[in-house]
PDB file of N, CA and C and ligand atoms in Angstrom:
ATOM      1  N   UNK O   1       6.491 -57.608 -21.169  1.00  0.00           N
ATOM      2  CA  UNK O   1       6.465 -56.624 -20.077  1.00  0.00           C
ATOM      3  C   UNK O   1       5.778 -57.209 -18.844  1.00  0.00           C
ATOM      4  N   UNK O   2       6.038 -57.161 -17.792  1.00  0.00           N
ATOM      5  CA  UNK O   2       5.832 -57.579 -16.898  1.00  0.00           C
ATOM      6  C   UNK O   2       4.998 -56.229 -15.782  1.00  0.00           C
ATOM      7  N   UNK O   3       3.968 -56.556 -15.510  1.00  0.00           N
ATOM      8  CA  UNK O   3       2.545 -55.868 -14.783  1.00  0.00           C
ATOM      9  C   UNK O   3       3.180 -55.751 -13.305  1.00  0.00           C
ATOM     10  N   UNK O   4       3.673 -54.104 -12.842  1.00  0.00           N
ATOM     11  CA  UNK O   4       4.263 -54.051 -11.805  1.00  0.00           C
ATOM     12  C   UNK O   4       3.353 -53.275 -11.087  1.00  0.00           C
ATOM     13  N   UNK O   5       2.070 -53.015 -11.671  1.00  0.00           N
ATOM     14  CA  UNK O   5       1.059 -52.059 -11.191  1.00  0.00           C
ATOM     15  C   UNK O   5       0.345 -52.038  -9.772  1.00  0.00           C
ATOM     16  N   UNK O   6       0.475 -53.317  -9.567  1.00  0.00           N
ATOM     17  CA  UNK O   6      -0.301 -53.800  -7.953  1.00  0.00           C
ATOM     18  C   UNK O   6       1.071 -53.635  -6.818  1.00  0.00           C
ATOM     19  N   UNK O   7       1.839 -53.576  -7.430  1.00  0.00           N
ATOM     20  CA  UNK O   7       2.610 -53.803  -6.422  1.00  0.00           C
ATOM     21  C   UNK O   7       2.708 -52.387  -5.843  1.00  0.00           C
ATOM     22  N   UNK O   8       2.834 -52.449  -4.684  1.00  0.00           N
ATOM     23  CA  UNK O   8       3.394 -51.205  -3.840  1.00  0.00           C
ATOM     24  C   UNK O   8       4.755 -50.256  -3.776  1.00  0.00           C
ATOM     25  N   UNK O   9       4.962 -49.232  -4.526  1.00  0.00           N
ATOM     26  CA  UNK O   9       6.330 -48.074  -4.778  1.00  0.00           C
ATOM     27  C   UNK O   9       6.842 -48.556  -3.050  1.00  0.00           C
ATOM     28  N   UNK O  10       8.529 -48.448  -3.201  1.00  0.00           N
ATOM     29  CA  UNK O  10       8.733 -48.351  -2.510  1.00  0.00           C
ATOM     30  C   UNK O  10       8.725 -46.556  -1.349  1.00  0.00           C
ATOM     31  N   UNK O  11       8.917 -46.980  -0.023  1.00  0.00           N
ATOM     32  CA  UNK O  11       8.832 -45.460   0.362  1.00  0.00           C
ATOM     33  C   UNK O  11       9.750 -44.099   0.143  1.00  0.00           C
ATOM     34  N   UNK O  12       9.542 -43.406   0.106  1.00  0.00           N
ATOM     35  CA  UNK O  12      10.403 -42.284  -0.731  1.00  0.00           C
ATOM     36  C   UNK O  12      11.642 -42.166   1.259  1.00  0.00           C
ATOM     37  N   UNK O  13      12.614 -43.154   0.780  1.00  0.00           N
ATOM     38  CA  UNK O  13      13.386 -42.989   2.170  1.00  0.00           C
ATOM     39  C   UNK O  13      13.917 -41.726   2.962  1.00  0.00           C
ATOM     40  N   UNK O  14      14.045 -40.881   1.809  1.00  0.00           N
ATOM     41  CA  UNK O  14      14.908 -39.577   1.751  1.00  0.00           C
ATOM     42  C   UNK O  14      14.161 -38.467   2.537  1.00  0.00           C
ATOM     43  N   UNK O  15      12.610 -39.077   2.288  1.00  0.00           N
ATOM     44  CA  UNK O  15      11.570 -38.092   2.991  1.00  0.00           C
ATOM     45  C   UNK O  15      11.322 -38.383   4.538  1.00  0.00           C
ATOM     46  N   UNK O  16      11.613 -37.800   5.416  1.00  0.00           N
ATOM     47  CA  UNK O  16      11.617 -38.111   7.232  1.00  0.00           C
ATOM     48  C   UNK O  16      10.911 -37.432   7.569  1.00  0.00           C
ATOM     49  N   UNK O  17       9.730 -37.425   8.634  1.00  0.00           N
ATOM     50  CA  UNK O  17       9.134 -36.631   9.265  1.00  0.00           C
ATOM     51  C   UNK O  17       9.551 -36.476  10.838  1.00  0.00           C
ATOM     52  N   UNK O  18       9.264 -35.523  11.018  1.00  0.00           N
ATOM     53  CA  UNK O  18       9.969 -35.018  12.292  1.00  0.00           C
ATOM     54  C   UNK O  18       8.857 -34.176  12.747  1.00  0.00           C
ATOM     55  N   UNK O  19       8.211 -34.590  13.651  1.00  0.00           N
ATOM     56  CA  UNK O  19       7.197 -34.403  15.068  1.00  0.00           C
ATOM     57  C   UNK O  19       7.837 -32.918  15.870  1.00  0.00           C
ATOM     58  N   UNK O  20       7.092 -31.911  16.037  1.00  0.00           N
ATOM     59  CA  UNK O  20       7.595 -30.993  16.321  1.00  0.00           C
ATOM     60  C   UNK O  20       6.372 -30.475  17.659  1.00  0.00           C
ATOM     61  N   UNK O  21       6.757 -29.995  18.689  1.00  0.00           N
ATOM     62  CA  UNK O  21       6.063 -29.680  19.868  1.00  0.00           C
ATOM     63  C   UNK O  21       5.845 -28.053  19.676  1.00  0.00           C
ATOM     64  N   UNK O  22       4.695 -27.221  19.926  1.00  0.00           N
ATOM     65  CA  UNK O  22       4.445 -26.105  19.925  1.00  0.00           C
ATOM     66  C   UNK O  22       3.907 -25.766  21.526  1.00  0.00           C
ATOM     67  N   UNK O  23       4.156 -24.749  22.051  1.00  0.00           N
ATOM     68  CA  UNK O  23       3.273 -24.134  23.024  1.00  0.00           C
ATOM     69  C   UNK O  23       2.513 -22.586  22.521  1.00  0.00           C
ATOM     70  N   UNK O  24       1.094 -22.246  22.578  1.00  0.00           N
ATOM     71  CA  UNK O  24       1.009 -21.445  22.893  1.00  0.00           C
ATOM     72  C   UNK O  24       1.110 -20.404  23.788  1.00  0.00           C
ATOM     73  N   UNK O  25       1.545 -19.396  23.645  1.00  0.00           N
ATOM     74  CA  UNK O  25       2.149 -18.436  24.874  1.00  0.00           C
ATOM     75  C   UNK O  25       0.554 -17.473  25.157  1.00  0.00           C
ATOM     76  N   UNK O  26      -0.253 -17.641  24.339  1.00  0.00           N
ATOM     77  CA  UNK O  26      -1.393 -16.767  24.931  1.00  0.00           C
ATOM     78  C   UNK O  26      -2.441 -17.923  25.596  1.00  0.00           C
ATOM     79  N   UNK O  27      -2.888 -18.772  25.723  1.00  0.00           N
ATOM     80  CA  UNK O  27      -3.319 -19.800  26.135  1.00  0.00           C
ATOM     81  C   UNK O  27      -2.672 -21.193  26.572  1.00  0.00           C
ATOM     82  N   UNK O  28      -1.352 -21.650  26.120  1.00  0.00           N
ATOM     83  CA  UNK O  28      -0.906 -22.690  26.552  1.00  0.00           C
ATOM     84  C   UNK O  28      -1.019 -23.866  25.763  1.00  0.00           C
ATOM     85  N   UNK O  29      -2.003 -23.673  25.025  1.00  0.00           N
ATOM     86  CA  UNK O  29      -2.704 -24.950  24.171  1.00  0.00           C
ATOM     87  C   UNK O  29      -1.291 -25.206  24.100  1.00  0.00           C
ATOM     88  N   UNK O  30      -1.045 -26.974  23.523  1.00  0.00           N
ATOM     89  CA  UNK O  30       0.122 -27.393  23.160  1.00  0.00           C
ATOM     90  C   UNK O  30      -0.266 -27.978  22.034  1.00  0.00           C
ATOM     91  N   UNK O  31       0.385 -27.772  21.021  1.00  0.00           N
ATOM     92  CA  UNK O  31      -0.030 -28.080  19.641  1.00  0.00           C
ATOM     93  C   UNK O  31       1.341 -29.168  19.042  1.00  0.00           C
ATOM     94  N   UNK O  32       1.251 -30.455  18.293  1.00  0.00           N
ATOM     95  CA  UNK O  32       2.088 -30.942  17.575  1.00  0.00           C
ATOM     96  C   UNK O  32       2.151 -30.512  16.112  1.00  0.00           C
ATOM     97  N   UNK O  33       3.350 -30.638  15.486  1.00  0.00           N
ATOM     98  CA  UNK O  33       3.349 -30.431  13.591  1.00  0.00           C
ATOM     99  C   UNK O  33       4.213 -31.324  13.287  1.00  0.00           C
ATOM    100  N   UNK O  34       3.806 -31.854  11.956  1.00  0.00           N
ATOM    101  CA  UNK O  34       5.176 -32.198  11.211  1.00  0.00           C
ATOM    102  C   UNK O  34       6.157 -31.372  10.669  1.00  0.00           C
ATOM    103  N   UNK O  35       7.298 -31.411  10.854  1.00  0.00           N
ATOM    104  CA  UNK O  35       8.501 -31.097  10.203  1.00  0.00           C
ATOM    105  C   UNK O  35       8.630 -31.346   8.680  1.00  0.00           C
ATOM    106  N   UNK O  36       8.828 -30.576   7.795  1.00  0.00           N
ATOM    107  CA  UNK O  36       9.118 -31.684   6.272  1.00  0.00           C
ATOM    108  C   UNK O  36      10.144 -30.512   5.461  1.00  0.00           C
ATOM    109  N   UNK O  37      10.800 -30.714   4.812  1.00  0.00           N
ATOM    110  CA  UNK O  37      11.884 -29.916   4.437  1.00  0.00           C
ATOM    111  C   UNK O  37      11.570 -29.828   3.196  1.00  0.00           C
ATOM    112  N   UNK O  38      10.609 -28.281   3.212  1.00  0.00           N
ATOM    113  CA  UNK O  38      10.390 -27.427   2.380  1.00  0.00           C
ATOM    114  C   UNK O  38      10.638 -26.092   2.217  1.00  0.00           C
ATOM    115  N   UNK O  39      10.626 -24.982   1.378  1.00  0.00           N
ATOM    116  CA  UNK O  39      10.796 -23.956   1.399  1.00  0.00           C
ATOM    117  C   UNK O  39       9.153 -23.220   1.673  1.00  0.00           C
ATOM    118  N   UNK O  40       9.121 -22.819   3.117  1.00  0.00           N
ATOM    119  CA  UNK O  40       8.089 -21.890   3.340  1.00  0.00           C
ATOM    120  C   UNK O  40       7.963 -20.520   3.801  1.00  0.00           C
ATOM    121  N   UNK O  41       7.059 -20.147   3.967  1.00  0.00           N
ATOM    122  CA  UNK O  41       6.547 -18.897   4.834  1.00  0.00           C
ATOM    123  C   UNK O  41       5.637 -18.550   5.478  1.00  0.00           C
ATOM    124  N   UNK O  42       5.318 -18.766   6.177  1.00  0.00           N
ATOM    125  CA  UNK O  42       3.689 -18.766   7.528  1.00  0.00           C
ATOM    126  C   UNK O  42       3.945 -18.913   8.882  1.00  0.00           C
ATOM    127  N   UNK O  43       2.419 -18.947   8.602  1.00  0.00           N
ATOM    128  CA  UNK O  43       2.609 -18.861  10.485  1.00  0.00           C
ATOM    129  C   UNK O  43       1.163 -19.882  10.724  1.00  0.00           C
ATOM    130  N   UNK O  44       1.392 -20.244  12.158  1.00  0.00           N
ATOM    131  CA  UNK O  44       0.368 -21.203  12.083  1.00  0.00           C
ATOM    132  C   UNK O  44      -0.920 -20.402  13.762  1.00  0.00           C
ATOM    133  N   UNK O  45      -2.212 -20.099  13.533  1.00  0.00           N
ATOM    134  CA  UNK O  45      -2.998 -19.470  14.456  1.00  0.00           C
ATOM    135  C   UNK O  45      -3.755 -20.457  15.556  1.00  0.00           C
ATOM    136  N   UNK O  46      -3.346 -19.715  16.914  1.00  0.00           N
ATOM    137  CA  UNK O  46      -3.798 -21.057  17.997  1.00  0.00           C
ATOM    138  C   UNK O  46      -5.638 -20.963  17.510  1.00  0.00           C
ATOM    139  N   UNK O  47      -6.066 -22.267  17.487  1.00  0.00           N
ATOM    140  CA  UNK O  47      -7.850 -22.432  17.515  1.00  0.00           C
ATOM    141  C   UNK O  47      -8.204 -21.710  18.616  1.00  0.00           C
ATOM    142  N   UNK O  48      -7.813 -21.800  19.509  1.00  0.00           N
ATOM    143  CA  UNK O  48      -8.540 -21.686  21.022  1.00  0.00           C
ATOM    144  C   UNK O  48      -8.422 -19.833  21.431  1.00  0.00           C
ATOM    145  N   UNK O  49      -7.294 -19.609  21.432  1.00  0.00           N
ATOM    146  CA  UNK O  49      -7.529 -17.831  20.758  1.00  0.00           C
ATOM    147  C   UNK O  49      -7.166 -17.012  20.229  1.00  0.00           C
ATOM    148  N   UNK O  50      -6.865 -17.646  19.280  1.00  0.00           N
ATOM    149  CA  UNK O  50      -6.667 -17.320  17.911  1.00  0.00           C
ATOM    150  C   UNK O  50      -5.193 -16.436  18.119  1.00  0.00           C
ATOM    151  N   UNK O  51      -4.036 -16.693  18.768  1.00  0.00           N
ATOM    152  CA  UNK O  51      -2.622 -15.840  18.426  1.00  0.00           C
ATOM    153  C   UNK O  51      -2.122 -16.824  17.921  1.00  0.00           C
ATOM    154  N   UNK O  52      -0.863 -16.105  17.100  1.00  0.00           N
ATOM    155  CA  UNK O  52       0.062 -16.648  16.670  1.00  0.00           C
ATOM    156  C   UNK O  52       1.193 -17.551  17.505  1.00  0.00           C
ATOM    157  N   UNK O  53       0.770 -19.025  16.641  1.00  0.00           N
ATOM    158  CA  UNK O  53       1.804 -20.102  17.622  1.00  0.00           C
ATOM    159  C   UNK O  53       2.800 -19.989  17.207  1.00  0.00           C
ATOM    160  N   UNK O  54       3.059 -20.440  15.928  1.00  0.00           N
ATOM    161  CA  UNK O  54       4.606 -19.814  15.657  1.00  0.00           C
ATOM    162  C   UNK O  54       4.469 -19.410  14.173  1.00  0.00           C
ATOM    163  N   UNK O  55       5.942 -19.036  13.894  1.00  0.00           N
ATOM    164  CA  UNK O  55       5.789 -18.264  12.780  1.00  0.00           C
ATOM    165  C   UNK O  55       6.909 -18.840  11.866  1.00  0.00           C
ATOM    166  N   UNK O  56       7.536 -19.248  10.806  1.00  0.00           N
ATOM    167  CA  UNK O  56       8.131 -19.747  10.151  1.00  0.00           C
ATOM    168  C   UNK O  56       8.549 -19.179   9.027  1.00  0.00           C
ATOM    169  N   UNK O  57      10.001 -19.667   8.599  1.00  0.00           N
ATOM    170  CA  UNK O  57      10.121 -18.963   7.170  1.00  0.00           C
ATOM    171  C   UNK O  57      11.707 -19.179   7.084  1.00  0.00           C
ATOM    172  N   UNK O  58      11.663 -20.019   6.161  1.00  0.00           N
ATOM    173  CA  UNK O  58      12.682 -20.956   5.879  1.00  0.00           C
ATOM    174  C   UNK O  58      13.169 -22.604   5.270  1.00  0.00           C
ATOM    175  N   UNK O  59      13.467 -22.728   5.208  1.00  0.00           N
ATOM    176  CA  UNK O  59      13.756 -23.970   4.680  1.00  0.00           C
ATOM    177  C   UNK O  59      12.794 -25.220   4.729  1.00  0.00           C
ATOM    178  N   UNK O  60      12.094 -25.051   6.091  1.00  0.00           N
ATOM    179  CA  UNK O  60      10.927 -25.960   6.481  1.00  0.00           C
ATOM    180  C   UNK O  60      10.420 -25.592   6.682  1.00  0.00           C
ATOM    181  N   UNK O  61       8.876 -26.850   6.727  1.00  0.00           N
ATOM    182  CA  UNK O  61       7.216 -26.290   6.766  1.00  0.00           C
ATOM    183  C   UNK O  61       6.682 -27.200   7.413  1.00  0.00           C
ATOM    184  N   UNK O  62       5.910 -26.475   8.143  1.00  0.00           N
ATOM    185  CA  UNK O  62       5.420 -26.991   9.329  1.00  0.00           C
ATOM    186  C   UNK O  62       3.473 -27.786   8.768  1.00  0.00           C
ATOM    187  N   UNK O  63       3.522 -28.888   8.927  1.00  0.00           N
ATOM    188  CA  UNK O  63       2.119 -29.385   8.359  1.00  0.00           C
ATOM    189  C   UNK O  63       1.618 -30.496   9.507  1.00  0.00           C
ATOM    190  N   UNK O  64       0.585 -30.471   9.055  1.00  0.00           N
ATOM    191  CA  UNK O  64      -0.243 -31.493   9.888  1.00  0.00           C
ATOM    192  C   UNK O  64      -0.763 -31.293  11.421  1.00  0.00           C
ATOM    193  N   UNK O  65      -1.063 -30.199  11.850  1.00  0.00           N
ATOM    194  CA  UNK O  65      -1.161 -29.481  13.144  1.00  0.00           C
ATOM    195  C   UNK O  65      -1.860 -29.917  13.849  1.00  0.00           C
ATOM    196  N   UNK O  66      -1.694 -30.501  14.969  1.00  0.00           N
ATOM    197  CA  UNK O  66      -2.731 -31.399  15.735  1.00  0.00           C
ATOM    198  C   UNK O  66      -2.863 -30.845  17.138  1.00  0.00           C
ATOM    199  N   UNK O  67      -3.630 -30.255  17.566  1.00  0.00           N
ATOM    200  CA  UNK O  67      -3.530 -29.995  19.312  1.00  0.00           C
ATOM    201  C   UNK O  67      -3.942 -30.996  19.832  1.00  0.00           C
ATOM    202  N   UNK O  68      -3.294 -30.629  21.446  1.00  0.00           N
ATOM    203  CA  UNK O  68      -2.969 -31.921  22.102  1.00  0.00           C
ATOM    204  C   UNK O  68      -4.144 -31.776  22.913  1.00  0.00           C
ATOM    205  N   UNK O  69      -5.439 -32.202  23.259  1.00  0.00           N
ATOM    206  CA  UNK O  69      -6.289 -31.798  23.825  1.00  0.00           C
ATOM    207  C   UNK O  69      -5.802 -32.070  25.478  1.00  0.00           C
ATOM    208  N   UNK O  70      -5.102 -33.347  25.455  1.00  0.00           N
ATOM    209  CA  UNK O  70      -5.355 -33.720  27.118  1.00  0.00           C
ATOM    210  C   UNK O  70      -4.504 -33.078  28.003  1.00  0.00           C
ATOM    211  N   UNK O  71      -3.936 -32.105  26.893  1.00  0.00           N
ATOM    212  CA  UNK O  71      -2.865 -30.999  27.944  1.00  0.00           C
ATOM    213  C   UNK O  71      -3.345 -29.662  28.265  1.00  0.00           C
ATOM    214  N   UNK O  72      -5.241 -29.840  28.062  1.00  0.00           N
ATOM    215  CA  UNK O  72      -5.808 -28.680  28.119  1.00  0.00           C
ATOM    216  C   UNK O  72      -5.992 -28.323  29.559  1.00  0.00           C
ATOM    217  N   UNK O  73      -5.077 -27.768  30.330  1.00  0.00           N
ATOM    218  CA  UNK O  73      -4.982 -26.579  31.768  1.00  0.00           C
ATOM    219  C   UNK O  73      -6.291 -26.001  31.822  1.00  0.00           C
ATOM    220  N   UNK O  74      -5.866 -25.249  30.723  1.00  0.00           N
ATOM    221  CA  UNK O  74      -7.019 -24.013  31.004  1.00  0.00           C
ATOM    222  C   UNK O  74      -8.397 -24.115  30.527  1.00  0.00           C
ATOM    223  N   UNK O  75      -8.835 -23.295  31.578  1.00  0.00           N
ATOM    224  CA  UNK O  75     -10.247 -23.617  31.152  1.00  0.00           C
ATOM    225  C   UNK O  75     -11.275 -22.754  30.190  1.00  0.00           C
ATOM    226  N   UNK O  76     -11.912 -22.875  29.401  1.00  0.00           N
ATOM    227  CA  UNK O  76     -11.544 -22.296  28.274  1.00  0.00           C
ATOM    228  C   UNK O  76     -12.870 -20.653  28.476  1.00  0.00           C
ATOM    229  N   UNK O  77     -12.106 -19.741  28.364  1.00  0.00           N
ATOM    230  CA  UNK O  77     -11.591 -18.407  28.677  1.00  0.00           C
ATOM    231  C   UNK O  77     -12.909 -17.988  27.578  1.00  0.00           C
ATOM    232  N   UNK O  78     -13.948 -17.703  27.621  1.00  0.00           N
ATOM    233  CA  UNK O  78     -14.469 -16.445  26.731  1.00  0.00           C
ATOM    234  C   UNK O  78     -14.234 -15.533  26.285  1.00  0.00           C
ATOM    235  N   UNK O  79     -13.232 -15.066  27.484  1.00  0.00           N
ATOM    236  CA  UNK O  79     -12.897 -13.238  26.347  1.00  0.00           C
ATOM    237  C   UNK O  79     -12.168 -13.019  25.756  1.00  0.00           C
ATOM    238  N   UNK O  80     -12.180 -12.531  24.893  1.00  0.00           N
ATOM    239  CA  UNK O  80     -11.258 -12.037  23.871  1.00  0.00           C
ATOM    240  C   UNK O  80     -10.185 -11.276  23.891  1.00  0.00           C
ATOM    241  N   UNK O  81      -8.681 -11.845  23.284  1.00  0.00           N
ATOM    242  CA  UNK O  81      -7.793 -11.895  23.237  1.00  0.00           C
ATOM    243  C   UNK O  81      -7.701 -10.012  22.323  1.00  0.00           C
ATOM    244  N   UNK O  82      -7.117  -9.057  23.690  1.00  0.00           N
ATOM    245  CA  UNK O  82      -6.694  -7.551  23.180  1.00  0.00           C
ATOM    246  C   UNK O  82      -8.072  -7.174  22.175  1.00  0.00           C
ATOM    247  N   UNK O  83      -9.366  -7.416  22.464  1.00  0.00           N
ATOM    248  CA  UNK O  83     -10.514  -6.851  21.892  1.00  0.00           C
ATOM    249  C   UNK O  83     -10.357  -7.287  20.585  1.00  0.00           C
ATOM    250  N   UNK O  84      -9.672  -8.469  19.866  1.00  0.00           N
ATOM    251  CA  UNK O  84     -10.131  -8.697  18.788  1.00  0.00           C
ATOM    252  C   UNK O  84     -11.246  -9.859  18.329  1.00  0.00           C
ATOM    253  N   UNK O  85     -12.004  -9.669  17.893  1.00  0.00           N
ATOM    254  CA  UNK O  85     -13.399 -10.443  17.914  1.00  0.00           C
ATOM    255  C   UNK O  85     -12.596 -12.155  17.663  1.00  0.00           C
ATOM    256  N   UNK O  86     -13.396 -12.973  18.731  1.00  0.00           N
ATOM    257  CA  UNK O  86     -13.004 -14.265  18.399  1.00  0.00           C
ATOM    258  C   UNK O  86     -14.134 -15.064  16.874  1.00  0.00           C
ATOM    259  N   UNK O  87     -13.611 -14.558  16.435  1.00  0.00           N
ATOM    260  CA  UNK O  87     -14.449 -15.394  15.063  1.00  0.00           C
ATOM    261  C   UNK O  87     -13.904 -16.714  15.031  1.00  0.00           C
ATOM    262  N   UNK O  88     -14.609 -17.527  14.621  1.00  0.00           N
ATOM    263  CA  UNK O  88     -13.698 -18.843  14.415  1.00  0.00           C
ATOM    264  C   UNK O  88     -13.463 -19.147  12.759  1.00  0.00           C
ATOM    265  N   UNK O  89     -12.262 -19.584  12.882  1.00  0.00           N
ATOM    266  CA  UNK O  89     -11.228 -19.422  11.738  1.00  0.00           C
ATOM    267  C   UNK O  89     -11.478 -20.999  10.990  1.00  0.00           C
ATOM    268  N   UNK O  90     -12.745 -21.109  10.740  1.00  0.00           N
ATOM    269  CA  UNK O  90     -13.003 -22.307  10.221  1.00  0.00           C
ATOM    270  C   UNK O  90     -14.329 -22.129   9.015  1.00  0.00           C
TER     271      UNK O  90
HETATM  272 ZN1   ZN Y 101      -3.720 -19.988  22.143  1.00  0.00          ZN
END
């Protein structure tokens, strides 16, 4: 038998990621995700004040959520979004 253990699997080719652009519509933040073709259901919540960036449900799932900081416009807003307490979601 021959020791194939060190060696490196090849990459699963079939699996593609696909870079996906978000805007928030209550702040603007611009948020990136990966694409990956799964069966989901969610939604993903802006950090900055806390609405819903988008919402999903279907075939794909949205992972890896990265905001884009240097596309930050606005300047960042204290008050709270329709009186709901900004707790942070962390
Ligand atoms: Zn936002």
């Amino acid at each position: 038998m021959t020791d194939t253990s060190c060696k490196k699997t090849t990459m699963p080719g079939a699996e593609r990621t696909v870079r996906v652009m978000f805007v928030c519509e209550g702040c603007m933040a611009i948020y990136e995700a990966s694409q990956v073709s799964r069966t989901a259901t969610k939604y993903f919540r802006c950090e900055q004040c806390d609405g819903i960036v988008y919402r999903w449900s279907g075939n794909y799932d949205y992972v890896q959520w990265k905001r884009y900081p240097k596309e930050q416009a606005i300047s960042a807003d204290p008050t709270p979004q329709r009186g709901r307490s900004s707790t942070r979601a962390r």
